Amino acid sequence: MSNFLASVNQNFDKAAIHTGLPKGLLEQIKICNSVYQIHFPIKVGNEYKVIEAYRVQHSHHRLPTKGGIRFSQKVNQDEVMALATLMTYKCAIVDVPFGGAKGGVKISPREYTPAQLQKITRRYTAELIRKNFIGPGIDVPAPDYGTGAREMAWILDTYMQFKGGEIDAAGCVTGKPVTQHGIRGRSEATGRGVYYGVREAVSYKDDMKKLGLTTGLEGKTVAIQGLGNVGYHSASIFQKEGGAKIISVAEYEGAIYSEDGIDIDALMKHRKETGSIMDFPGAQNMDQRKKVLEVECDILIPAALENQIRNDNVDRVKAKIIAEAANGPVTAEAAEKLIKRGVMIIPDMYINAGGVTVSYFEWLKNLSHMRFGRMEKRFNHNTYMNLVNLVERLTGKTIGAKEREFLTKGADEVDLVRSGLEETMITAYQEIREIKKRKKKVEDLRTAAFISALNKISSDYLALGIFP
Ligand code: NAD
């Protein structure tokens, strides 16, 4: 059993002392509101397997609650509670009006066929419906480790079978395929959010000077653990849009290193063809996959699971910045040591909030029953065309076709989603950084992020007059 929840709560306590909030209120914010544990049987071949599963709603201060569903052999109650808890703070930090939740199914997806996984997902959903633990205004799941758009489509379809007449049924889950009421830009959202967040963090001269770094992402060396949804999109966008150099990557089967940089798309193609990231041309195999965490680099992005940087390996971690793309990759004790060494940790509950942010956009799209951009795209295009025509007429010069296309484009759904995500990540970082600057005794971004979350959540309770 991990002590992930204890680690999250240790960080909470560290921040709470800076808020001056009443003890009872802090206790109410900290505690998990509902924990639902389920066991159900599934027929696999000629055998029945009893599946253990959870849904935890950490906070009902805002509804619906929101959080992913994890499929992993390591799922346990402590882990799901910790992840649900992080979701509450995450939503508050990025101003997404939801309480936190999380689901977990204790299975290794690799050991099941797609048909069996479908059966498990549908049964799990039926159990949630039975107990009123899912619905567009109740609790809205999304993908997490081991799940993706396919599982979300199964959840939606099951929900529709039970609640076909509900006008807003499509909003019962997010991270769905675009063809099944999903939104463009959701699958890349967490990775893209990591990119926007780190890009913002490295843009401050004072902060970079303390780390002995220059500003900007261009040329910065990056190591990434896990090339799943979050890790792959982070790596790809850091490389293509940020100009960063990915020098080390780890996956389930091992880790590789190349001083000259690893082309992520070529690596994914290599993995598809050979079944492994190992023996990638131009890179060297590392003897253990966990060594990726110890590579000398500017930015380390753990994007696999929790409890990766601990007391037993923290002294060997050499990165100057750690962007916690995964939830809880650095234990509270290890974080203390890193902070003392001056390492910048960009905390999970901020840096991986891109997923829930775009999930929020998807949910809004489902409730509005309309694609973003549908109303204004042509109007804006025509207005920009009139402006460009006017400029041409007044200057007597002609604007080239490519430039004209660029200047007159009305925003598509994906443009608006990316713009909303970029705005969210930049604003939230500035809020956190400002708190850290203002409170002299706060030495790390995680504590500042917690304070930001606690201020926002407490104002909801204080407005009710429950805690005078
Ligand atoms: P995923 O299942 O798509 O990918 C995780 C990858 O990590 C897999 O490819 C797996 O093989 C690899 N992995 C597992 N253990 C490893 C190890 N020891 N070394 C190297 N690679 C390893 O999962 P994901 O959705 O990308 O989630 C990853 C993390 O990000 C989790 O902590 C999750 O809670 C968090 N997260 C995910 C989202 C999201 O939108 N999917 C949002 C916020 C946070």
Short mmCIF file of C-alpha atoms and ligand atoms in Angstrom, two decimals:
data_model
loop_
_atom_site.label_atom_id
_atom_site.label_comp_id
_atom_site.label_asym_id
_atom_site.label_seq_id
_atom_site.Cartn_x
_atom_site.Cartn_y
_atom_site.Cartn_z
CA MET A 1 0.00 0.00 0.00
CA SER A 2 1.43 3.39 -0.98
CA ASN A 3 1.14 6.42 1.26
CA PHE A 4 0.26 8.73 -1.57
CA LEU A 5 -2.66 10.31 0.30
CA ALA A 6 -0.46 11.02 3.33
CA SER A 7 2.02 12.73 1.01
CA VAL A 8 -0.72 14.92 -0.53
CA ASN A 9 -2.05 15.81 2.92
CA GLN A 10 1.44 16.60 4.19
CA ASN A 11 1.72 19.16 1.39
CA PHE A 12 -1.74 20.48 2.28
CA ASP A 13 -0.74 20.98 5.93
CA LYS A 14 2.44 22.76 4.92
CA ALA A 15 0.40 25.29 2.93
CA ALA A 16 -2.56 25.54 5.32
CA ILE A 17 -0.50 27.33 7.99
CA HIS A 18 -0.02 30.25 5.62
CA THR A 19 -3.76 30.77 5.02
CA GLY A 20 -5.09 31.74 8.45
CA LEU A 21 -8.27 29.76 7.71
CA PRO A 22 -10.26 28.22 10.61
CA LYS A 23 -9.25 24.68 11.59
CA GLY A 24 -12.74 23.23 10.98
CA LEU A 25 -12.88 24.66 7.50
CA LEU A 26 -9.46 23.29 6.62
CA GLU A 27 -10.56 19.86 7.87
CA GLN A 28 -13.70 20.01 5.72
CA ILE A 29 -11.66 20.93 2.64
CA LYS A 30 -9.09 18.19 3.29
CA ILE A 31 -11.38 15.23 3.88
CA CYS A 32 -12.75 12.90 1.15
CA ASN A 33 -16.54 13.36 1.03
CA SER A 34 -17.57 9.99 -0.50
CA VAL A 35 -15.72 6.75 -1.12
CA TYR A 36 -17.45 4.01 -3.12
CA GLN A 37 -15.80 0.60 -3.30
CA ILE A 38 -17.23 -1.99 -5.66
CA HIS A 39 -16.59 -5.64 -6.44
CA PHE A 40 -18.20 -7.29 -9.44
CA PRO A 41 -17.67 -10.55 -11.33
CA ILE A 42 -16.62 -10.79 -14.97
CA LYS A 43 -16.47 -13.98 -17.03
CA VAL A 44 -13.05 -14.36 -18.65
CA GLY A 45 -12.84 -17.53 -20.78
CA ASN A 46 -14.30 -20.27 -18.59
CA GLU A 47 -13.50 -18.49 -15.33
CA TYR A 48 -15.06 -15.74 -13.28
CA LYS A 49 -12.82 -12.95 -12.05
CA VAL A 50 -13.86 -10.64 -9.25
CA ILE A 51 -12.90 -7.09 -10.14
CA GLU A 52 -12.12 -4.50 -7.46
CA ALA A 53 -13.02 -0.92 -8.36
CA TYR A 54 -13.50 2.53 -6.80
CA ARG A 55 -15.01 5.94 -7.33
CA VAL A 56 -14.06 8.62 -4.85
CA GLN A 57 -15.64 12.08 -4.73
CA HIS A 58 -13.29 14.22 -2.72
CA SER A 59 -15.24 17.47 -2.57
CA HIS A 60 -18.84 18.45 -3.19
CA HIS A 61 -18.25 22.17 -2.68
CA ARG A 62 -18.85 22.50 -6.42
CA LEU A 63 -20.80 20.11 -8.60
CA PRO A 64 -20.41 18.05 -10.66
CA THR A 65 -17.31 16.36 -9.33
CA LYS A 66 -14.71 15.52 -11.93
CA GLY A 67 -11.75 13.20 -12.37
CA GLY A 68 -10.29 10.42 -14.49
CA ILE A 69 -10.63 6.67 -14.30
CA ARG A 70 -7.47 4.64 -13.92
CA PHE A 71 -7.03 1.04 -15.04
CA SER A 72 -4.00 -0.42 -13.29
CA GLN A 73 -3.02 -3.45 -11.27
CA LYS A 74 -1.68 -1.06 -8.62
CA VAL A 75 -5.03 0.66 -7.98
CA ASN A 76 -5.97 0.80 -4.29
CA GLN A 77 -8.21 2.94 -2.12
CA ASP A 78 -5.39 5.15 -0.83
CA GLU A 79 -4.28 5.92 -4.37
CA VAL A 80 -7.77 6.76 -5.67
CA MET A 81 -8.43 8.96 -2.63
CA ALA A 82 -5.14 10.79 -3.17
CA LEU A 83 -5.87 11.33 -6.85
CA ALA A 84 -9.43 12.55 -6.12
CA THR A 85 -8.02 14.95 -3.53
CA LEU A 86 -5.52 16.38 -6.02
CA MET A 87 -8.39 16.91 -8.49
CA THR A 88 -10.18 19.29 -6.11
CA TYR A 89 -7.12 21.52 -5.77
CA LYS A 90 -6.31 21.21 -9.47
CA CYS A 91 -9.77 22.41 -10.51
CA ALA A 92 -9.57 25.36 -8.13
CA ILE A 93 -6.10 26.39 -9.34
CA VAL A 94 -7.20 26.60 -12.98
CA ASP A 95 -10.69 27.98 -12.19
CA VAL A 96 -12.61 24.95 -13.40
CA PRO A 97 -15.88 24.96 -11.41
CA PHE A 98 -15.88 21.32 -10.30
CA GLY A 99 -15.20 19.34 -7.14
CA GLY A 100 -12.51 16.65 -7.37
CA ALA A 101 -13.12 12.94 -7.97
CA LYS A 102 -11.29 9.89 -9.28
CA GLY A 103 -12.06 6.32 -10.29
CA GLY A 104 -9.93 3.22 -10.34
CA VAL A 105 -10.31 -0.33 -11.61
CA LYS A 106 -7.72 -2.78 -10.32
CA ILE A 107 -6.79 -4.56 -13.55
CA SER A 108 -3.83 -4.67 -15.86
CA PRO A 109 -5.37 -3.73 -19.23
CA ARG A 110 -2.62 -5.67 -21.06
CA GLU A 111 -4.04 -8.92 -19.68
CA TYR A 112 -7.48 -8.45 -21.24
CA THR A 113 -8.79 -8.42 -24.80
CA PRO A 114 -10.63 -5.29 -26.01
CA ALA A 115 -13.93 -7.21 -25.73
CA GLN A 116 -13.19 -8.08 -22.07
CA LEU A 117 -12.12 -4.52 -21.32
CA GLN A 118 -15.39 -3.33 -22.82
CA LYS A 119 -17.33 -5.69 -20.56
CA ILE A 120 -15.45 -4.46 -17.48
CA THR A 121 -15.89 -0.78 -18.41
CA ARG A 122 -19.61 -1.18 -19.08
CA ARG A 123 -20.20 -3.09 -15.84
CA TYR A 124 -18.22 -0.51 -13.87
CA THR A 125 -20.34 2.25 -15.43
CA ALA A 126 -23.57 0.39 -14.59
CA GLU A 127 -22.41 0.18 -10.96
CA LEU A 128 -21.77 3.94 -10.94
CA ILE A 129 -25.23 4.62 -12.41
CA ARG A 130 -26.90 2.36 -9.82
CA LYS A 131 -25.37 4.37 -6.98
CA ASN A 132 -25.86 7.75 -8.64
CA PHE A 133 -22.10 8.25 -8.95
CA ILE A 134 -22.16 9.46 -12.56
CA GLY A 135 -24.10 12.09 -14.50
CA PRO A 136 -23.50 15.48 -16.16
CA GLY A 137 -24.52 17.32 -12.98
CA ILE A 138 -23.26 14.70 -10.51
CA ASP A 139 -19.86 13.25 -11.33
CA VAL A 140 -18.10 13.29 -14.70
CA PRO A 141 -15.26 10.82 -15.35
CA ALA A 142 -12.47 11.21 -17.92
CA PRO A 143 -9.39 9.25 -19.07
CA ASP A 144 -6.41 8.60 -16.84
CA TYR A 145 -3.58 6.06 -16.72
CA GLY A 146 -4.60 2.96 -18.70
CA THR A 147 -7.75 4.46 -20.24
CA GLY A 148 -8.48 6.69 -23.22
CA ALA A 149 -11.17 7.85 -25.66
CA ARG A 150 -12.26 4.25 -26.39
CA GLU A 151 -13.20 3.57 -22.76
CA MET A 152 -14.97 6.94 -22.53
CA ALA A 153 -17.11 6.01 -25.58
CA TRP A 154 -18.12 2.77 -23.83
CA ILE A 155 -19.03 4.71 -20.69
CA LEU A 156 -21.17 7.17 -22.66
CA ASP A 157 -22.90 4.39 -24.58
CA THR A 158 -23.72 2.53 -21.35
CA TYR A 159 -24.99 5.71 -19.73
CA MET A 160 -27.20 6.44 -22.77
CA GLN A 161 -28.70 2.95 -22.56
CA PHE A 162 -29.83 3.63 -19.01
CA LYS A 163 -30.64 7.35 -19.34
CA GLY A 164 -31.53 7.74 -23.02
CA GLY A 165 -34.02 10.55 -22.45
CA GLU A 166 -31.60 12.85 -20.64
CA ILE A 167 -31.00 15.86 -22.88
CA ASP A 168 -27.51 16.48 -21.49
CA ALA A 169 -26.46 12.81 -21.26
CA ALA A 170 -23.37 13.38 -23.45
CA GLY A 171 -21.88 15.46 -20.63
CA CYS A 172 -21.72 12.43 -18.30
CA VAL A 173 -18.09 11.76 -19.29
CA THR A 174 -15.31 13.68 -21.09
CA GLY A 175 -12.32 12.68 -23.17
CA LYS A 176 -14.70 11.01 -25.64
CA PRO A 177 -13.81 10.53 -29.31
CA VAL A 178 -14.62 13.63 -31.38
CA THR A 179 -17.26 11.64 -33.28
CA GLN A 180 -18.94 10.68 -29.98
CA HIS A 181 -19.56 14.17 -28.58
CA GLY A 182 -15.87 14.76 -27.80
CA ILE A 183 -13.91 17.94 -28.46
CA ARG A 184 -10.97 18.59 -30.74
CA GLY A 185 -7.74 19.01 -28.79
CA ARG A 186 -8.70 16.88 -25.76
CA SER A 187 -6.30 13.99 -26.32
CA GLU A 188 -3.26 16.30 -26.50
CA ALA A 189 -4.59 18.65 -23.78
CA THR A 190 -2.61 17.49 -20.74
CA GLY A 191 0.67 17.37 -22.67
CA ARG A 192 -0.04 20.73 -24.31
CA GLY A 193 -0.88 22.18 -20.89
CA VAL A 194 2.48 20.90 -19.58
CA TYR A 195 4.13 22.71 -22.48
CA TYR A 196 2.31 26.03 -21.90
CA GLY A 197 2.98 25.83 -18.15
CA VAL A 198 6.70 25.10 -18.44
CA ARG A 199 7.08 27.69 -21.20
CA GLU A 200 5.59 30.27 -18.84
CA ALA A 201 7.77 29.13 -15.92
CA VAL A 202 10.99 29.47 -17.92
CA SER A 203 10.06 32.91 -19.21
CA TYR A 204 11.04 34.77 -15.99
CA LYS A 205 14.63 35.99 -15.99
CA ASP A 206 14.94 36.18 -12.17
CA ASP A 207 13.70 32.62 -11.67
CA MET A 208 15.93 31.18 -14.40
CA LYS A 209 18.97 33.05 -13.11
CA LYS A 210 18.61 31.27 -9.76
CA LEU A 211 18.74 27.94 -11.62
CA GLY A 212 21.69 28.99 -13.77
CA LEU A 213 19.50 28.87 -16.88
CA THR A 214 18.60 31.29 -19.63
CA THR A 215 14.95 32.06 -20.39
CA GLY A 216 12.99 30.20 -23.08
CA LEU A 217 12.59 26.56 -24.02
CA GLU A 218 14.71 26.60 -27.17
CA GLY A 219 17.63 24.19 -26.78
CA LYS A 220 16.77 23.15 -23.21
CA THR A 221 17.51 19.48 -22.52
CA VAL A 222 14.55 17.35 -21.46
CA ALA A 223 14.15 13.80 -20.07
CA ILE A 224 10.72 12.13 -20.05
CA GLN A 225 9.46 9.10 -18.12
CA GLY A 226 6.45 7.46 -19.80
CA LEU A 227 5.36 7.95 -23.40
CA GLY A 228 1.63 7.44 -22.95
CA ASN A 229 -1.00 10.08 -23.51
CA VAL A 230 0.60 12.76 -21.35
CA GLY A 231 4.26 11.90 -21.96
CA TYR A 232 4.00 11.51 -25.72
CA HIS A 233 2.12 14.76 -26.34
CA SER A 234 4.40 16.67 -23.94
CA ALA A 235 7.50 15.34 -25.70
CA SER A 236 6.16 16.01 -29.16
CA ILE A 237 5.01 19.58 -28.44
CA PHE A 238 8.16 20.47 -26.45
CA GLN A 239 10.18 19.36 -29.46
CA LYS A 240 8.09 20.76 -32.31
CA GLU A 241 6.78 24.00 -30.84
CA GLY A 242 9.28 24.75 -28.07
CA GLY A 243 12.50 23.72 -29.83
CA ALA A 244 13.55 21.72 -26.75
CA LYS A 245 15.98 18.79 -27.04
CA ILE A 246 14.63 15.47 -25.75
CA ILE A 247 17.77 13.63 -24.61
CA SER A 248 16.28 10.70 -22.69
CA VAL A 249 13.03 8.75 -22.71
CA ALA A 250 11.79 5.79 -20.66
CA GLU A 251 8.93 3.41 -21.26
CA TYR A 252 7.80 0.16 -19.70
CA GLU A 253 10.48 -1.84 -21.56
CA GLY A 254 13.46 0.40 -20.74
CA ALA A 255 15.16 3.75 -21.27
CA ILE A 256 17.28 5.33 -23.98
CA TYR A 257 19.64 8.32 -24.13
CA SER A 258 21.07 10.51 -26.87
CA GLU A 259 23.09 13.67 -26.32
CA ASP A 260 22.09 14.85 -29.80
CA GLY A 261 18.37 14.54 -29.11
CA ILE A 262 15.70 11.94 -29.91
CA ASP A 263 13.14 12.53 -32.67
CA ILE A 264 9.92 11.61 -30.84
CA ASP A 265 7.81 10.80 -33.88
CA ALA A 266 10.56 8.60 -35.33
CA LEU A 267 10.85 6.89 -31.93
CA MET A 268 7.09 6.20 -31.82
CA LYS A 269 7.30 4.70 -35.33
CA HIS A 270 10.24 2.55 -34.21
CA ARG A 271 8.25 1.39 -31.18
CA LYS A 272 5.26 0.51 -33.35
CA GLU A 273 7.45 -1.54 -35.70
CA THR A 274 9.62 -3.29 -33.12
CA GLY A 275 7.36 -3.26 -30.05
CA SER A 276 9.97 -1.37 -28.03
CA ILE A 277 11.78 1.96 -27.71
CA MET A 278 15.06 0.08 -27.19
CA ASP A 279 17.75 -0.09 -29.92
CA PHE A 280 16.57 3.17 -31.45
CA PRO A 281 19.12 4.26 -34.09
CA GLY A 282 21.40 7.03 -32.81
CA ALA A 283 20.50 6.48 -29.13
CA GLN A 284 22.06 4.26 -26.50
CA ASN A 285 20.12 1.82 -24.31
CA MET A 286 20.29 2.54 -20.58
CA ASP A 287 20.71 -0.38 -18.18
CA GLN A 288 17.57 0.39 -16.12
CA ARG A 289 14.42 2.31 -17.06
CA LYS A 290 14.38 4.26 -13.80
CA LYS A 291 17.76 5.80 -14.72
CA VAL A 292 15.84 8.32 -16.84
CA LEU A 293 15.10 10.13 -13.59
CA GLU A 294 18.81 10.59 -12.91
CA VAL A 295 19.86 12.02 -16.26
CA GLU A 296 21.62 15.38 -16.21
CA CYS A 297 19.13 17.68 -17.91
CA ASP A 298 17.44 21.07 -17.61
CA ILE A 299 13.88 19.71 -17.38
CA LEU A 300 12.71 16.33 -16.13
CA ILE A 301 9.13 15.34 -16.97
CA PRO A 302 7.90 12.30 -15.04
CA ALA A 303 4.73 11.31 -16.93
CA ALA A 304 4.06 7.75 -15.74
CA LEU A 305 2.99 7.17 -12.14
CA GLU A 306 3.30 8.41 -8.55
CA ASN A 307 6.15 7.78 -6.06
CA GLN A 308 8.92 7.77 -8.67
CA ILE A 309 11.32 10.24 -6.98
CA ARG A 310 11.69 9.13 -3.38
CA ASN A 311 14.15 9.20 -0.53
CA ASP A 312 16.14 6.34 -2.09
CA ASN A 313 16.90 8.05 -5.43
CA VAL A 314 16.38 11.78 -4.83
CA ASP A 315 20.05 12.47 -4.21
CA ARG A 316 20.87 11.21 -7.70
CA VAL A 317 18.31 13.44 -9.46
CA LYS A 318 20.21 16.12 -11.40
CA ALA A 319 17.46 18.03 -13.22
CA LYS A 320 17.12 21.76 -12.52
CA ILE A 321 13.38 21.82 -13.17
CA ILE A 322 10.93 18.97 -12.54
CA ALA A 323 7.55 19.32 -14.26
CA GLU A 324 5.20 16.85 -12.58
CA ALA A 325 3.16 15.75 -15.58
CA ALA A 326 2.13 12.61 -13.68
CA ASN A 327 0.20 12.89 -10.43
CA GLY A 328 2.40 12.61 -7.34
CA PRO A 329 5.69 11.56 -9.00
CA VAL A 330 7.76 13.19 -6.21
CA THR A 331 7.06 12.19 -2.60
CA ALA A 332 6.71 14.96 -0.01
CA GLU A 333 10.02 13.98 1.68
CA ALA A 334 11.94 13.90 -1.60
CA ALA A 335 10.45 17.25 -2.58
CA GLU A 336 11.79 18.82 0.63
CA LYS A 337 15.31 17.76 -0.29
CA LEU A 338 14.98 19.02 -3.85
CA ILE A 339 13.64 22.39 -2.71
CA LYS A 340 16.61 22.76 -0.32
CA ARG A 341 18.90 22.10 -3.29
CA GLY A 342 17.14 24.86 -5.22
CA VAL A 343 15.42 22.60 -7.75
CA MET A 344 12.24 24.10 -9.21
CA ILE A 345 9.31 21.69 -8.93
CA ILE A 346 6.32 22.70 -11.02
CA PRO A 347 3.59 20.84 -9.13
CA ASP A 348 1.25 18.21 -10.59
CA MET A 349 -1.95 19.93 -9.52
CA TYR A 350 -1.03 22.88 -11.68
CA ILE A 351 1.12 21.53 -14.50
CA ASN A 352 -1.10 18.58 -15.53
CA ALA A 353 -4.35 20.56 -15.23
CA GLY A 354 -4.62 20.92 -19.02
CA GLY A 355 -6.62 17.69 -19.22
CA VAL A 356 -9.34 18.79 -16.82
CA THR A 357 -9.39 22.27 -18.37
CA VAL A 358 -10.21 20.93 -21.82
CA SER A 359 -12.57 18.38 -20.26
CA TYR A 360 -14.41 21.39 -18.86
CA PHE A 361 -14.61 22.85 -22.39
CA GLU A 362 -15.92 19.50 -23.66
CA TRP A 363 -18.57 19.40 -20.94
CA LEU A 364 -19.64 22.96 -21.82
CA LYS A 365 -19.84 21.93 -25.48
CA ASN A 366 -22.04 18.98 -24.52
CA LEU A 367 -24.36 21.18 -22.48
CA SER A 368 -24.60 23.79 -25.24
CA HIS A 369 -25.10 21.09 -27.91
CA MET A 370 -22.93 23.07 -30.27
CA ARG A 371 -19.38 23.03 -31.58
CA PHE A 372 -17.20 25.94 -30.43
CA GLY A 373 -16.66 28.46 -33.23
CA ARG A 374 -19.77 27.54 -35.19
CA MET A 375 -21.48 30.89 -34.63
CA GLU A 376 -18.55 33.27 -35.07
CA LYS A 377 -16.05 31.62 -37.41
CA ARG A 378 -17.51 32.99 -40.69
CA PHE A 379 -18.43 36.32 -39.18
CA ASN A 380 -14.85 36.87 -38.01
CA HIS A 381 -13.45 35.64 -41.33
CA ASN A 382 -15.61 38.13 -43.25
CA THR A 383 -14.68 41.00 -40.90
CA TYR A 384 -10.95 40.25 -41.28
CA MET A 385 -11.40 40.02 -45.07
CA ASN A 386 -12.98 43.49 -45.10
CA LEU A 387 -10.05 44.82 -43.04
CA VAL A 388 -7.43 43.27 -45.32
CA ASN A 389 -9.27 44.60 -48.38
CA LEU A 390 -9.33 48.04 -46.80
CA VAL A 391 -5.59 47.93 -46.03
CA GLU A 392 -4.92 46.92 -49.64
CA ARG A 393 -7.08 49.73 -50.97
CA LEU A 394 -5.52 52.37 -48.70
CA THR A 395 -1.92 51.26 -49.29
CA GLY A 396 -2.27 50.28 -52.94
CA LYS A 397 -0.34 47.09 -52.12
CA THR A 398 -1.47 43.48 -52.48
CA ILE A 399 -1.24 41.01 -49.60
CA GLY A 400 -0.06 37.52 -50.68
CA ALA A 401 -2.53 34.61 -50.72
CA LYS A 402 -0.82 32.75 -47.84
CA GLU A 403 -0.61 35.84 -45.67
CA ARG A 404 -4.22 36.71 -46.49
CA GLU A 405 -5.33 33.23 -45.42
CA PHE A 406 -3.40 33.55 -42.14
CA LEU A 407 -4.76 37.03 -41.37
CA THR A 408 -8.39 36.29 -42.18
CA LYS A 409 -8.88 32.87 -40.58
CA GLY A 410 -11.88 32.57 -38.29
CA ALA A 411 -11.16 30.37 -35.27
CA ASP A 412 -12.02 26.65 -35.45
CA GLU A 413 -12.91 24.61 -32.41
CA VAL A 414 -9.33 23.40 -31.94
CA ASP A 415 -7.98 26.97 -32.16
CA LEU A 416 -10.36 28.10 -29.45
CA VAL A 417 -9.61 25.10 -27.25
CA ARG A 418 -5.86 25.72 -27.49
CA SER A 419 -6.32 29.42 -26.87
CA GLY A 420 -8.49 28.76 -23.80
CA LEU A 421 -5.95 26.26 -22.51
CA GLU A 422 -3.01 28.61 -23.08
CA GLU A 423 -4.82 31.45 -21.28
CA THR A 424 -5.72 29.15 -18.37
CA MET A 425 -2.20 27.80 -17.88
CA ILE A 426 -0.56 31.24 -18.11
CA THR A 427 -3.04 32.93 -15.74
CA ALA A 428 -2.84 30.15 -13.15
CA TYR A 429 0.99 30.17 -13.20
CA GLN A 430 1.06 33.93 -12.72
CA GLU A 431 -1.30 33.61 -9.73
CA ILE A 432 0.87 30.92 -8.13
CA ARG A 433 4.10 32.78 -8.80
CA GLU A 434 2.63 35.97 -7.36
CA ILE A 435 1.64 34.17 -4.11
CA LYS A 436 5.15 32.73 -3.81
CA LYS A 437 6.68 36.17 -4.33
CA ARG A 438 4.32 37.86 -1.86
CA LYS A 439 4.65 35.31 0.95
CA LYS A 440 8.29 35.41 1.92
CA LYS A 441 8.10 32.18 3.95
CA VAL A 442 6.76 30.16 1.01
CA GLU A 443 9.76 28.67 -0.74
CA ASP A 444 8.18 26.42 -3.37
CA LEU A 445 5.55 26.52 -6.09
CA ARG A 446 3.55 23.59 -4.69
CA THR A 447 2.88 25.39 -1.41
CA ALA A 448 1.93 28.52 -3.36
CA ALA A 449 -0.40 26.45 -5.59
CA PHE A 450 -2.06 24.94 -2.51
CA ILE A 451 -2.57 28.42 -1.05
CA SER A 452 -4.16 29.55 -4.32
CA ALA A 453 -6.52 26.52 -4.22
CA LEU A 454 -7.36 26.93 -0.53
CA ASN A 455 -8.19 30.63 -0.96
CA LYS A 456 -10.62 29.84 -3.76
CA ILE A 457 -12.26 26.78 -2.17
CA SER A 458 -12.60 28.43 1.24
CA SER A 459 -14.38 31.43 -0.28
CA ASP A 460 -17.16 29.06 -1.45
CA TYR A 461 -17.66 27.77 2.10
CA LEU A 462 -17.27 31.18 3.72
CA ALA A 463 -19.93 32.61 1.42
CA LEU A 464 -22.36 30.05 2.84
CA GLY A 465 -21.70 31.29 6.35
CA ILE A 466 -21.02 27.76 7.63
CA PHE A 467 -17.59 28.69 8.96
CA PRO A 468 -17.76 32.18 10.43
P1 NAD B 1 -1.04 6.30 -20.10
O1 NAD B 1 -1.52 4.99 -19.66
O2 NAD B 1 -1.54 6.84 -21.41
O3 NAD B 1 0.56 6.33 -20.19
C1 NAD B 1 1.43 6.03 -19.14
C2 NAD B 1 2.67 5.39 -19.77
O4 NAD B 1 3.68 5.23 -18.76
C3 NAD B 1 2.41 4.01 -20.36
O5 NAD B 1 2.81 4.00 -21.71
C4 NAD B 1 3.26 3.09 -19.48
O6 NAD B 1 3.78 1.99 -20.22
C5 NAD B 1 4.36 4.01 -19.00
N1 NAD B 1 5.00 3.57 -17.77
C6 NAD B 1 4.47 2.99 -16.68
N2 NAD B 1 5.39 2.77 -15.72
C7 NAD B 1 6.56 3.23 -16.24
C8 NAD B 1 7.88 3.31 -15.74
N3 NAD B 1 8.19 2.86 -14.51
N4 NAD B 1 8.84 3.84 -16.54
C9 NAD B 1 8.54 4.31 -17.76
N5 NAD B 1 7.30 4.27 -18.29
C10 NAD B 1 6.32 3.74 -17.54
O7 NAD B 1 -1.36 7.30 -18.91
P2 NAD B 1 -1.49 8.88 -18.95
O8 NAD B 1 -2.91 9.20 -19.17
O9 NAD B 1 -0.45 9.44 -19.85
O10 NAD B 1 -1.17 9.24 -17.43
C11 NAD B 1 0.15 9.36 -16.94
C12 NAD B 1 0.15 10.16 -15.66
O11 NAD B 1 -0.42 11.45 -15.93
C13 NAD B 1 -0.68 9.58 -14.52
O12 NAD B 1 -0.08 9.91 -13.30
C14 NAD B 1 -2.01 10.32 -14.65
O13 NAD B 1 -2.74 10.35 -13.44
C15 NAD B 1 -1.51 11.68 -15.05
N6 NAD B 1 -2.51 12.53 -15.72
C16 NAD B 1 -3.15 12.12 -16.84
C17 NAD B 1 -4.08 12.96 -17.46
C18 NAD B 1 -4.76 12.60 -18.76
O14 NAD B 1 -5.46 13.47 -19.33
N7 NAD B 1 -4.61 11.40 -19.30
C19 NAD B 1 -4.37 14.21 -16.89
C20 NAD B 1 -3.70 14.60 -15.74
C21 NAD B 1 -2.77 13.76 -15.17
#
